[in-house]
């Protein structure tokens, strides 16, 4: 029996303690150890441990073991330790544990309870509803509160109730937050006092239908006195990813929090904030005394400053935020303070018919009835305007509604269902910031008061004596004090009796029974926020060569693979995936040496491209859109064109700007017959102005191609051209030659707009022969294979000489060919022979480039096809926006899938492809052949030369 008791003692959970005051301890190994009040400690159970006045504990904040006197420790009840664990500020923990009653209230409050929550702005609270309480991950003991934002705070959340792929509850997108206990407080009914009633006894009566208004104006503030909720007097620490702004050299700059906390070794200096700036005006690289605090791509975009100089960035920075030395003016969206202390009183009665007492309208004037709440009132309450029955025959209901006839009001015609009239538009714009739902209009479904009354706005306008807009509502249910759409004998709209209600427009809020519309946000800033945390990708410093064959297919194939698209980024996603996913011929740009002349942006862009995009793509098969957005920001900062972060672009525009930003050598060097070599990164194919004619006598098809359906007698054959023919004709007719064989050759296909294409299909040649397109190199005669000395443009395409299209001859063959009467007018051009005359035949190897990727476009959306192995069927299809999760503020889901059927089509000749029935082309093959935009070729032998 004693053994069982010993076993139970060994298995009992470790006790948790909190440090009661700041301590300084001396340790033989650690030296001086500073403990802050509020640090959480866990008792270390050891066999035969001392039962004296000291305990061995593990400080969970710093993960160190210390021996502390019991007098400096406060034991934490077992049911509260999980609530305190996720609280990051030790002072907040101590304050919470000092009020165990409030903490117990949070631990037992039922799901669905109304709450106030902090949303990032100092002193601001927002409405929310408790939807989940517990740990977020398996094995964790930290208890967090999952809340759904309500009212004006909708759209300021980070998810739809999910955390790292696990759905804890369901709510609209961007409406959920997971918060620790110090970030929430219970929302209790407000109280009114007899003193308050006596003070305003002469004020006009109002219809009180709620005990707690749900507008933002009635929310208590954290910065108030004892009447408000217990909360820390200092502003809460900023969270990583939060948008902030601060003054610097008489200018307000904005950025994103990357670090918030004390500096290493200088805890006495307080909290400091590391900011990733929007503009290159910084001087901090993310390190402090050799210790890296956060990742900053470039020191020009980093800034470290005290917390007191930083303020959260408001939603709309119409005016610069106030300096620290000036009084901070609360924006209109921030909630007003709680009622002052010392005003006790009974709770307002609930809504019921007998409780709604109205003074006779004969005792009031319209101006008094609609007079705004006087400033001394401790708390505004959503009170509708006093209803006034019709002047004549008040006991009889009004006549039936005539919906088709407009009723004159003040000498003007009012439509039945008007929007904001031109006369009221200016007034509405003046007061657009007076409430959380300033975009309300006629026809909006709204609610007022708490408990809410639901209805539809039927009229918006001005009433004499009221300095702000008034809304006329048609309620869902009858109200004893309701009207029929008239006020003081003047009709503003028509509705059934006892369903009309007039309230101030700012007291209306959207109907909470229906999902709120997603709040428009800046998608560029959102891409760098915490909203993309669940879709993030890692940084990889080590160089990662591309995988090939089955390894590449297993790495990339599936959903959430490739590069995630965001905000018109498909041009960039398809280009980067084509260049780097399965080919290393352009890897030299990632290792191009930088010097002082290249500038900080070049090295920053190279580091970002290598470590944030290419290496993670090859290592994990996925890159988050936030990484490519950082690259787009650099491109936009480097270029005079400010549309790289949010507008549609073309791949050639992106690649040109990227290579210019990296300051690397051009990929191509091309020389005309009479000019100097020209350098470029891409080449646009310009075929002859006369389109190719359809083959007159197509030959028989190969038996191996029988699975592909062929049109027996097509009415008109498809106009088909191969990339090999397009390149040769483009170079010959323009008189161009390659100065050197390129390691990578991007070719832009000819297109004449979306409504007309020069070719019905373009066949990407699997192998591109550029031997005869090289300048200053030995070439073979088209007839006898000797060294060619002449080239004839007029003989191009003459099938009577040789099957090939390029025509170049030795001296003997040139004389024989051009002695024919139909070629007497030809003017062959002499070709230079490097090293002088070359006797005998030439038996050299041909210079060929291999196709490794094709970028296609359809309806302004770019996708890519990539060859991942040596087999003809080794093709992958990539779409960065194949699917989407969520609405406007959702996320694109990239997809990569195998397309082995492309090999059959790419093995066809031009004649065979032209005879195919266009209706037989399935989706992947149709996009590849009919929508090709850019074909990428490379030379594996030359890929390391750069």
Coordinates of C-alpha atoms in Angstrom, one line a residue, residues 305-608:
X305 CA 13.4 52.2 -32.2
X306 CA 11.7 52.3 -28.8
X307 CA 8.1 51.2 -28.4
X308 CA 7.1 54.7 -27.3
X309 CA 7.8 56.2 -30.7
X310 CA 5.7 53.6 -32.6
X311 CA 2.0 53.6 -33.0
X312 CA -0.3 51.2 -34.9
X313 CA -1.1 52.4 -38.3
X314 CA -4.8 53.4 -38.8
X315 CA -6.8 51.8 -41.5
X316 CA -6.7 55.0 -43.6
X317 CA -3.7 57.3 -43.2
X318 CA -5.5 60.4 -44.5
X319 CA -3.4 62.5 -42.1
X320 CA 0.0 61.8 -40.5
X321 CA -0.3 60.1 -37.1
X322 CA 0.4 62.5 -34.2
X323 CA 3.9 62.8 -32.8
X324 CA 4.7 61.5 -29.4
X325 CA 5.1 65.0 -28.0
X326 CA 1.6 65.9 -29.1
X327 CA -1.6 64.7 -27.5
X328 CA -2.8 61.6 -29.3
X329 CA -6.2 62.1 -30.6
X330 CA -8.4 59.1 -30.7
X331 CA -9.7 58.3 -34.2
X332 CA -13.4 58.0 -34.6
X333 CA -13.2 54.2 -35.0
X334 CA -11.7 53.9 -31.5
X335 CA -14.2 53.1 -28.8
X336 CA -15.2 55.7 -26.3
X337 CA -14.4 55.5 -22.6
X338 CA -16.4 53.6 -20.0
X339 CA -18.8 55.4 -17.7
X340 CA -17.0 57.3 -14.9
X341 CA -17.0 55.6 -11.5
X342 CA -19.3 56.5 -8.7
X343 CA -22.5 56.5 -10.8
X344 CA -24.2 53.4 -9.5
X345 CA -27.8 52.7 -10.4
X346 CA -30.2 50.0 -11.3
X347 CA -29.9 48.1 -14.6
X348 CA -32.1 49.4 -17.4
X349 CA -35.2 47.4 -17.7
X350 CA -35.5 44.9 -20.5
X351 CA -37.6 45.5 -23.6
X352 CA -41.3 45.0 -23.1
X353 CA -44.5 46.7 -24.1
X354 CA -45.5 48.3 -20.8
X355 CA -42.0 49.5 -20.1
X356 CA -41.8 51.7 -23.2
X357 CA -43.1 55.0 -21.8
X358 CA -43.5 57.9 -24.2
X359 CA -44.4 61.5 -23.5
X360 CA -47.2 62.9 -25.6
X361 CA -45.8 64.4 -28.8
X362 CA -47.9 67.6 -28.1
X363 CA -45.4 68.4 -25.3
X364 CA -42.4 68.2 -27.5
X365 CA -41.2 69.9 -30.6
X366 CA -39.4 68.1 -33.4
X367 CA -36.2 69.9 -32.6
X368 CA -36.3 68.7 -29.0
X369 CA -37.3 65.2 -29.9
X370 CA -34.3 64.8 -32.2
X371 CA -31.8 66.8 -30.2
X372 CA -28.5 65.0 -29.9
X373 CA -27.3 63.6 -26.6
X374 CA -25.6 66.3 -24.5
X375 CA -21.9 66.0 -23.7
X376 CA -22.2 65.4 -19.9
X377 CA -23.9 62.1 -20.5
X378 CA -21.6 59.4 -19.3
X379 CA -22.5 56.9 -22.0
X380 CA -24.3 57.3 -25.4
X381 CA -27.2 54.9 -26.0
X382 CA -28.7 54.0 -29.3
X383 CA -32.1 55.6 -28.8
X384 CA -34.5 56.0 -31.7
X385 CA -36.2 59.3 -32.3
X386 CA -39.5 59.8 -30.5
X387 CA -42.3 58.5 -32.8
X388 CA -45.2 60.8 -33.4
X389 CA -48.5 59.5 -34.7
X390 CA -50.4 61.2 -37.5
X391 CA -51.9 64.6 -36.5
X392 CA -55.4 63.7 -37.8
X393 CA -57.2 60.6 -36.6
X394 CA -54.5 59.1 -34.4
X395 CA -56.5 56.1 -33.5
X396 CA -57.2 55.0 -37.0
X397 CA -54.5 53.2 -39.0
X398 CA -53.1 55.0 -42.1
X399 CA -54.4 54.2 -45.6
X400 CA -53.0 51.2 -47.5
X401 CA -49.5 51.7 -49.0
X402 CA -49.4 52.9 -52.5
X403 CA -45.9 51.8 -53.7
X404 CA -46.1 53.2 -57.2
X405 CA -46.9 56.8 -56.3
X406 CA -44.2 59.1 -55.0
X407 CA -45.3 61.3 -52.3
X408 CA -44.3 65.0 -52.3
X409 CA -42.2 66.2 -49.4
X410 CA -41.3 69.8 -48.8
X411 CA -42.3 70.6 -52.4
X412 CA -40.0 67.9 -54.0
X413 CA -40.8 64.6 -55.5
X414 CA -39.4 61.6 -53.5
X415 CA -39.0 58.3 -55.4
X416 CA -40.4 55.1 -53.8
X417 CA -36.9 53.5 -53.2
X418 CA -34.4 56.3 -53.5
X419 CA -30.7 56.0 -53.0
X420 CA -28.9 58.9 -51.5
X421 CA -30.3 61.9 -53.2
X422 CA -28.0 64.5 -54.7
X423 CA -29.1 66.9 -52.1
X424 CA -28.2 64.6 -49.3
X425 CA -25.0 63.2 -50.8
X426 CA -22.8 65.9 -49.5
X427 CA -24.2 65.7 -46.0
X428 CA -23.7 62.0 -46.0
X429 CA -20.1 62.4 -47.1
X430 CA -19.5 64.8 -44.3
X431 CA -20.6 62.3 -41.8
X432 CA -19.2 59.2 -43.4
X433 CA -17.0 58.5 -40.5
X434 CA -19.5 59.0 -37.7
X435 CA -20.3 55.3 -37.3
X436 CA -18.9 51.9 -38.0
X437 CA -21.2 51.3 -41.0
X438 CA -21.0 54.6 -42.8
X439 CA -21.6 52.9 -46.2
X440 CA -25.2 52.1 -45.4
X441 CA -27.8 53.2 -47.9
X442 CA -31.5 52.9 -48.7
X443 CA -32.3 49.2 -48.9
X444 CA -29.6 48.1 -46.4
X445 CA -30.6 45.6 -43.8
X446 CA -29.7 46.9 -40.4
X447 CA -30.3 46.6 -36.7
X448 CA -30.5 49.1 -33.8
X449 CA -30.3 48.9 -30.0
X450 CA -29.5 45.9 -27.9
X451 CA -31.4 43.5 -27.9
X452 CA -31.6 44.4 -31.5
X453 CA -34.5 45.6 -33.6
X454 CA -34.1 44.4 -37.2
X455 CA -35.3 46.3 -40.3
X456 CA -34.6 47.8 -43.7
X457 CA -33.6 51.4 -44.3
X458 CA -36.4 53.1 -46.4
X459 CA -35.3 56.7 -46.2
X460 CA -32.1 58.7 -45.5
X461 CA -32.2 62.4 -45.2
X462 CA -32.2 65.5 -43.0
X463 CA -34.9 66.6 -40.5
X464 CA -35.0 70.2 -39.3
X465 CA -33.1 70.8 -36.1
X466 CA -31.0 67.6 -36.4
X467 CA -27.3 68.3 -37.3
X468 CA -26.7 64.8 -38.7
X469 CA -28.4 62.4 -41.1
X470 CA -31.5 60.5 -40.0
X471 CA -32.6 57.0 -41.2
X472 CA -36.2 55.9 -41.5
X473 CA -36.5 52.1 -40.9
X474 CA -39.2 49.6 -41.7
X475 CA -39.0 47.1 -38.9
X476 CA -39.5 43.4 -39.3
X477 CA -42.1 43.3 -36.4
X478 CA -44.6 45.7 -35.1
X479 CA -43.4 48.2 -32.4
X480 CA -45.9 49.8 -30.1
X481 CA -44.2 53.2 -30.6
X482 CA -43.8 52.7 -34.3
X483 CA -45.2 54.9 -37.1
X484 CA -46.3 54.4 -40.6
X485 CA -43.3 56.2 -42.2
X486 CA -44.3 59.8 -41.1
X487 CA -42.8 62.0 -38.5
X488 CA -44.6 64.9 -36.9
X489 CA -47.2 64.9 -39.7
X490 CA -44.6 64.9 -42.5
X491 CA -44.4 61.6 -44.5
X492 CA -40.9 60.4 -45.5
X493 CA -41.8 56.9 -46.7
X494 CA -44.7 54.4 -46.5
X495 CA -44.9 51.2 -44.4
X496 CA -47.5 49.3 -42.5
X497 CA -48.6 50.8 -39.2
X498 CA -46.4 50.5 -36.1
X499 CA -43.4 49.4 -38.3
X500 CA -41.8 52.7 -39.0
X501 CA -38.9 54.0 -36.8
X502 CA -36.7 57.1 -37.2
X503 CA -33.1 56.9 -35.7
X504 CA -29.8 58.6 -36.3
X505 CA -27.9 57.0 -39.2
X506 CA -24.8 56.6 -37.1
X507 CA -26.7 54.3 -34.7
X508 CA -27.5 51.9 -37.4
X509 CA -25.3 48.8 -38.0
X510 CA -25.5 46.0 -40.5
X511 CA -27.8 43.1 -39.7
X512 CA -25.7 40.6 -37.7
X513 CA -28.0 37.7 -38.8
X514 CA -26.3 37.7 -42.2
X515 CA -22.6 37.5 -43.1
X516 CA -21.0 40.9 -43.3
X517 CA -19.4 41.9 -46.6
X518 CA -15.7 41.4 -46.6
X519 CA -13.9 44.6 -45.7
X520 CA -11.7 45.9 -48.6
X521 CA -8.1 45.7 -47.6
X522 CA -4.9 46.7 -49.3
X523 CA -3.9 43.3 -50.9
X524 CA -0.3 44.4 -51.2
X525 CA 0.1 45.1 -47.5
X526 CA -2.0 42.0 -46.6
X527 CA 0.4 39.8 -48.5
X528 CA 3.1 40.6 -45.9
X529 CA 0.8 40.4 -42.9
X530 CA 0.1 37.6 -40.5
X531 CA -2.8 36.5 -42.8
X532 CA -0.4 34.4 -44.8
X533 CA 1.1 32.7 -41.8
X534 CA -0.7 29.4 -42.5
X535 CA 0.5 29.5 -46.1
X536 CA 4.1 30.5 -45.4
X537 CA 7.2 28.8 -46.8
X538 CA 10.7 28.5 -45.3
X539 CA 13.9 30.2 -46.1
X540 CA 16.7 27.9 -47.4
X541 CA 20.3 29.2 -47.4
X542 CA 21.9 26.1 -48.8
X543 CA 22.2 25.9 -52.6
X544 CA 19.6 23.3 -53.8
X545 CA 20.1 21.8 -57.3
X546 CA 16.9 20.9 -59.1
X547 CA 15.6 17.3 -59.0
X548 CA 14.9 15.3 -62.1
X549 CA 12.8 12.4 -63.2
X550 CA 10.4 10.7 -60.7
X551 CA 11.9 12.6 -57.8
X552 CA 10.9 15.9 -59.4
X553 CA 7.4 14.6 -60.1
X554 CA 6.8 13.4 -56.6
X555 CA 8.1 16.7 -55.2
X556 CA 5.9 19.0 -57.2
X557 CA 2.8 17.1 -58.1
X558 CA -0.3 18.0 -56.1
X559 CA -2.2 20.9 -54.6
X560 CA -0.3 23.7 -52.8
X561 CA 2.7 23.0 -54.9
X562 CA 4.7 25.4 -57.0
X563 CA 4.5 29.1 -56.4
X564 CA 1.4 30.6 -54.8
X565 CA -0.2 33.4 -56.8
X566 CA -1.6 36.6 -55.4
X567 CA -2.9 39.8 -57.0
X568 CA -2.2 39.4 -60.7
X569 CA 1.2 37.6 -60.1
X570 CA 0.7 34.8 -62.6
X571 CA 3.2 36.3 -65.1
X572 CA 5.9 36.1 -62.4
X573 CA 4.9 32.7 -61.0
X574 CA 4.8 31.0 -64.4
X575 CA 8.2 32.6 -65.4
X576 CA 10.0 31.6 -62.2
X577 CA 8.6 28.1 -62.2
X578 CA 9.6 27.6 -65.8
X579 CA 13.2 28.9 -65.3
X580 CA 14.1 27.3 -62.0
X581 CA 11.9 24.4 -61.0
X582 CA 13.6 21.6 -63.1
X583 CA 16.5 23.4 -64.9
X584 CA 19.8 24.9 -63.6
X585 CA 20.9 26.7 -66.9
X586 CA 20.0 30.1 -65.4
X587 CA 21.4 29.4 -61.9
X588 CA 24.4 31.5 -62.6
X589 CA 22.3 34.6 -62.0
X590 CA 21.8 33.4 -58.4
X591 CA 25.6 33.3 -57.8
X592 CA 26.6 36.3 -59.9
X593 CA 29.2 38.3 -58.0
X594 CA 28.2 41.6 -56.6
X595 CA 30.3 44.6 -55.8
X596 CA 29.8 48.2 -54.6
X597 CA 28.6 49.3 -58.0
X598 CA 25.7 46.9 -58.1
X599 CA 23.9 48.6 -55.2
X600 CA 22.1 47.2 -52.2
X601 CA 18.9 46.3 -54.1
X602 CA 20.8 43.9 -56.4
X603 CA 22.3 41.9 -53.6
X604 CA 19.0 42.0 -51.8
X605 CA 17.1 40.8 -54.8
X606 CA 19.6 38.0 -55.4
X607 CA 19.4 36.8 -51.8
X608 CA 15.6 36.9 -51.9

